[in-house]
CSV table of C-alpha atoms in Angstrom, one decimal:
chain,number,residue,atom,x,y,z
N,237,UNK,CA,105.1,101.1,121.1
N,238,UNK,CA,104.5,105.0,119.9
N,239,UNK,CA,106.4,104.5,117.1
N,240,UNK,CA,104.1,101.6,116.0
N,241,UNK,CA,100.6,103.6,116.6
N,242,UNK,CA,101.9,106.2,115.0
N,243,UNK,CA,102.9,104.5,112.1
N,244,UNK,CA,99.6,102.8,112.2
N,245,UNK,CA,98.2,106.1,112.5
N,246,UNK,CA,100.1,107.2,109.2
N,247,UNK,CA,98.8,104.5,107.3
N,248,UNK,CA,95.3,105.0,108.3
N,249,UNK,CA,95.5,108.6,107.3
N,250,UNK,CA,97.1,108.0,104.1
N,251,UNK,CA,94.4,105.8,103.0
N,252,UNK,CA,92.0,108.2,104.2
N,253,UNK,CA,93.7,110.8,102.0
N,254,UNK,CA,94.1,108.9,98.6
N,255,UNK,CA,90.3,108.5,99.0
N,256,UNK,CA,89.5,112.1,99.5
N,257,UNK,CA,91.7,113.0,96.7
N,258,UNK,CA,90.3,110.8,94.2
N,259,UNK,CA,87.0,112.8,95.2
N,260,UNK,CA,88.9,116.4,95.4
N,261,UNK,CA,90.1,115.3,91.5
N,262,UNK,CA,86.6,114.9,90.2
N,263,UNK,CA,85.4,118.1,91.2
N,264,UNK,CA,88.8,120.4,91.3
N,265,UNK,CA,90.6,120.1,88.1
N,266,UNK,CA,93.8,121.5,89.5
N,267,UNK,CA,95.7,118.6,90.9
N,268,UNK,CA,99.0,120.0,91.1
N,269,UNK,CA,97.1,123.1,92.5
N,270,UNK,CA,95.6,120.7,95.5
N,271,UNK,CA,99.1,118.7,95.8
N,272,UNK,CA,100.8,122.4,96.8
N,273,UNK,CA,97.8,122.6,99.7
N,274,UNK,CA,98.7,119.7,101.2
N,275,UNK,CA,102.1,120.4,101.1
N,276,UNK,CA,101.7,123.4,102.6
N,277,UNK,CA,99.2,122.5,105.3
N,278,UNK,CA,102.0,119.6,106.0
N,279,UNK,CA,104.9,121.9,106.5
N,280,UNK,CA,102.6,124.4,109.4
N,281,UNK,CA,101.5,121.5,110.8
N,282,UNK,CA,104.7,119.8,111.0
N,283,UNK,CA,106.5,123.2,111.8
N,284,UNK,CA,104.2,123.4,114.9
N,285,UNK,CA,105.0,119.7,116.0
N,286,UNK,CA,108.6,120.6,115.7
N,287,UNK,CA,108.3,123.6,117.9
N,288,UNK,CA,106.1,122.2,120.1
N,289,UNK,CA,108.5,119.1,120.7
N,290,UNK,CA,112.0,120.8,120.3
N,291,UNK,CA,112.3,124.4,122.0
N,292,UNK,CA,116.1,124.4,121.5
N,293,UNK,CA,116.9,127.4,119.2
N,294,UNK,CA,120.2,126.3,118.1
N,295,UNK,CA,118.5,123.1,116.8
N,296,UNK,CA,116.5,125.6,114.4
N,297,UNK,CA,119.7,127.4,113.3
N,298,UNK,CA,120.2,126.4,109.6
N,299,UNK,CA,123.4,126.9,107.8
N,300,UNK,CA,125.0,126.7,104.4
N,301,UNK,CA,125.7,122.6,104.1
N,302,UNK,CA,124.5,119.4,104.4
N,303,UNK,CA,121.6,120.3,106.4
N,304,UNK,CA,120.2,123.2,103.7
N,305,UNK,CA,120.5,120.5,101.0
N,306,UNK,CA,118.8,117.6,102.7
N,307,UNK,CA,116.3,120.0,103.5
N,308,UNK,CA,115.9,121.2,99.9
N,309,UNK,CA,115.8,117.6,99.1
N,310,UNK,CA,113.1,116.8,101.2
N,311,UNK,CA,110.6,119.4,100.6
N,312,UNK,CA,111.3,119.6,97.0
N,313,UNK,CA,111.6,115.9,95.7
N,314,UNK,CA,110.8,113.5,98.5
N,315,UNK,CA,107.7,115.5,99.8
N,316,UNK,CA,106.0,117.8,96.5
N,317,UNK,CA,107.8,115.3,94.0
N,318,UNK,CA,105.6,111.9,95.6
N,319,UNK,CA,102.4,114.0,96.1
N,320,UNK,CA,102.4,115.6,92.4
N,321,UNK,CA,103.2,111.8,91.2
N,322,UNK,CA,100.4,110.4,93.9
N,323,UNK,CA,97.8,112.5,92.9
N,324,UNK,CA,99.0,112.2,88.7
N,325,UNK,CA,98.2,108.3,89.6
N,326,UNK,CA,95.2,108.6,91.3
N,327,UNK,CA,93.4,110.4,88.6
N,328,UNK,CA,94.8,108.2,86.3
N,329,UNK,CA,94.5,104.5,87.9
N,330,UNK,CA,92.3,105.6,91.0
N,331,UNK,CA,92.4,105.9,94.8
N,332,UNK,CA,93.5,101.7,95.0
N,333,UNK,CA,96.6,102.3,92.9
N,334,UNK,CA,99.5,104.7,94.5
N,335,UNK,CA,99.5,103.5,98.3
N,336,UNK,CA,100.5,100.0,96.6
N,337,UNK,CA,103.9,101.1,95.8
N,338,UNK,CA,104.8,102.2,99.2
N,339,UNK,CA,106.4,98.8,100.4
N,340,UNK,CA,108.9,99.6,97.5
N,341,UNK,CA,110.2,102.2,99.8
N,342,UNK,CA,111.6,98.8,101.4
N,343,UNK,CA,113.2,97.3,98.6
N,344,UNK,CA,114.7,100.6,97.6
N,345,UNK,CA,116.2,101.1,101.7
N,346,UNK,CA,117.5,97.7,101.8
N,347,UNK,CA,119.5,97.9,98.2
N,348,UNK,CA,120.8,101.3,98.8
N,349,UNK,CA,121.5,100.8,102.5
N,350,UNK,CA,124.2,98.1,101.4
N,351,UNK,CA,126.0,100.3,98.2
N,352,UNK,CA,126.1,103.4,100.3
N,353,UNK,CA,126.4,103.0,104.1
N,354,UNK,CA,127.5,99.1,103.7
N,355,UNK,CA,124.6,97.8,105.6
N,356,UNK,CA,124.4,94.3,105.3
N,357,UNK,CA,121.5,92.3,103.9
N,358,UNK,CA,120.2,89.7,105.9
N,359,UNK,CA,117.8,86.8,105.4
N,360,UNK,CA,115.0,88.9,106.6
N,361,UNK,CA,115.4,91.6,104.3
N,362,UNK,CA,116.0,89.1,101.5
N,363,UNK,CA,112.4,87.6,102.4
N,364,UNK,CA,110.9,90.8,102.9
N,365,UNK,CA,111.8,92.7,100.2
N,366,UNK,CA,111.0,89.2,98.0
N,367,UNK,CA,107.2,89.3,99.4
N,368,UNK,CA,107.0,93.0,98.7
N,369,UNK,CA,107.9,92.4,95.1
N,370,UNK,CA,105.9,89.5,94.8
N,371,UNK,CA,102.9,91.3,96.3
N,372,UNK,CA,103.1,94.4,94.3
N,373,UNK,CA,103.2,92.0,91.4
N,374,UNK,CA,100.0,90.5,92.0
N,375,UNK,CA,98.6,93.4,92.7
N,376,UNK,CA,99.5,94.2,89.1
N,377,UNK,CA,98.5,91.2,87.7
N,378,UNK,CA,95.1,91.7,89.1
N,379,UNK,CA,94.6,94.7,88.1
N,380,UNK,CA,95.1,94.4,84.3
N,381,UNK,CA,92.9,91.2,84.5
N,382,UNK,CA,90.0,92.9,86.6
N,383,UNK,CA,86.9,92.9,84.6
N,384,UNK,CA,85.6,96.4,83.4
N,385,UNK,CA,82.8,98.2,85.6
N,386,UNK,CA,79.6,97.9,83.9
């Protein structure tokens, strides 16, 4: 149940945030400038929920392996890598445009979770990750027919 409000919650709050930075974009020219910001603001914020739920210190201990790179990773491509790319398509296409491609996240799980870990792909995730394509399709197709604001 938590991990479905709060995934709920994350949702809400990312539509909330594509509309305030379509609004940041039209009055603060630096969009790679706000990206950093939020970034930022993300990692105290998520630095404090760590130490708030995990007081073990040798769970902070960080060493020279896996654990350095996947947190490289993270911060560097999967977190300041999607926002710089969000807020490039938001000025571009607008607020309605980058939260769209999130269900690919689903496709790409499901289609690298069987070449590298061997997971196998079931009739669910055949039918999910077809509505997802289909979906962001028509969103697509909808798009490039919608009629010019007059």
């Amino acid at each position: 149940m938590r991990g479905t409000f709060l995934l709920a919650g994350s949702s809400f709050m990312f539509a909330c945030w594509y509309l305030i930075q379509s609004k940041v974009l039209s009055v603060y020219p630096y969009k790679y400038w706000s990206s950093m910001a939020t970034c930022l603001i993300g990692g105290f914020q998520t630095a404090l929920a760590g130490v708030i739920v995990r007081r073990d210190k040798d769970a902070w201990k960080i060493g020279c392996d896996i654990n350095l790179l996947t947190i490289v990773y993270s911060g560097a491509l999967a977190t300041a890598g999607k926002y710089c790319l969000n807020c490039w398509a938001v000025a571009k296409k607008g607020p309605s445009y980058p939260p769209m491609f999130n269900p690919l996240s689903v496709v790409f799980t499901v289609v690298l979770g069987s070449i590298f870990i061997g997971d196998d792909i079931t009739v669910g995730s055949l039918i999910g990750t077809t509505l997802v394509i289909v979906g962001t399709y028509v969103f697509l197709w909808a798009k490039a027919n919608e009629l010019p604001e007059k």
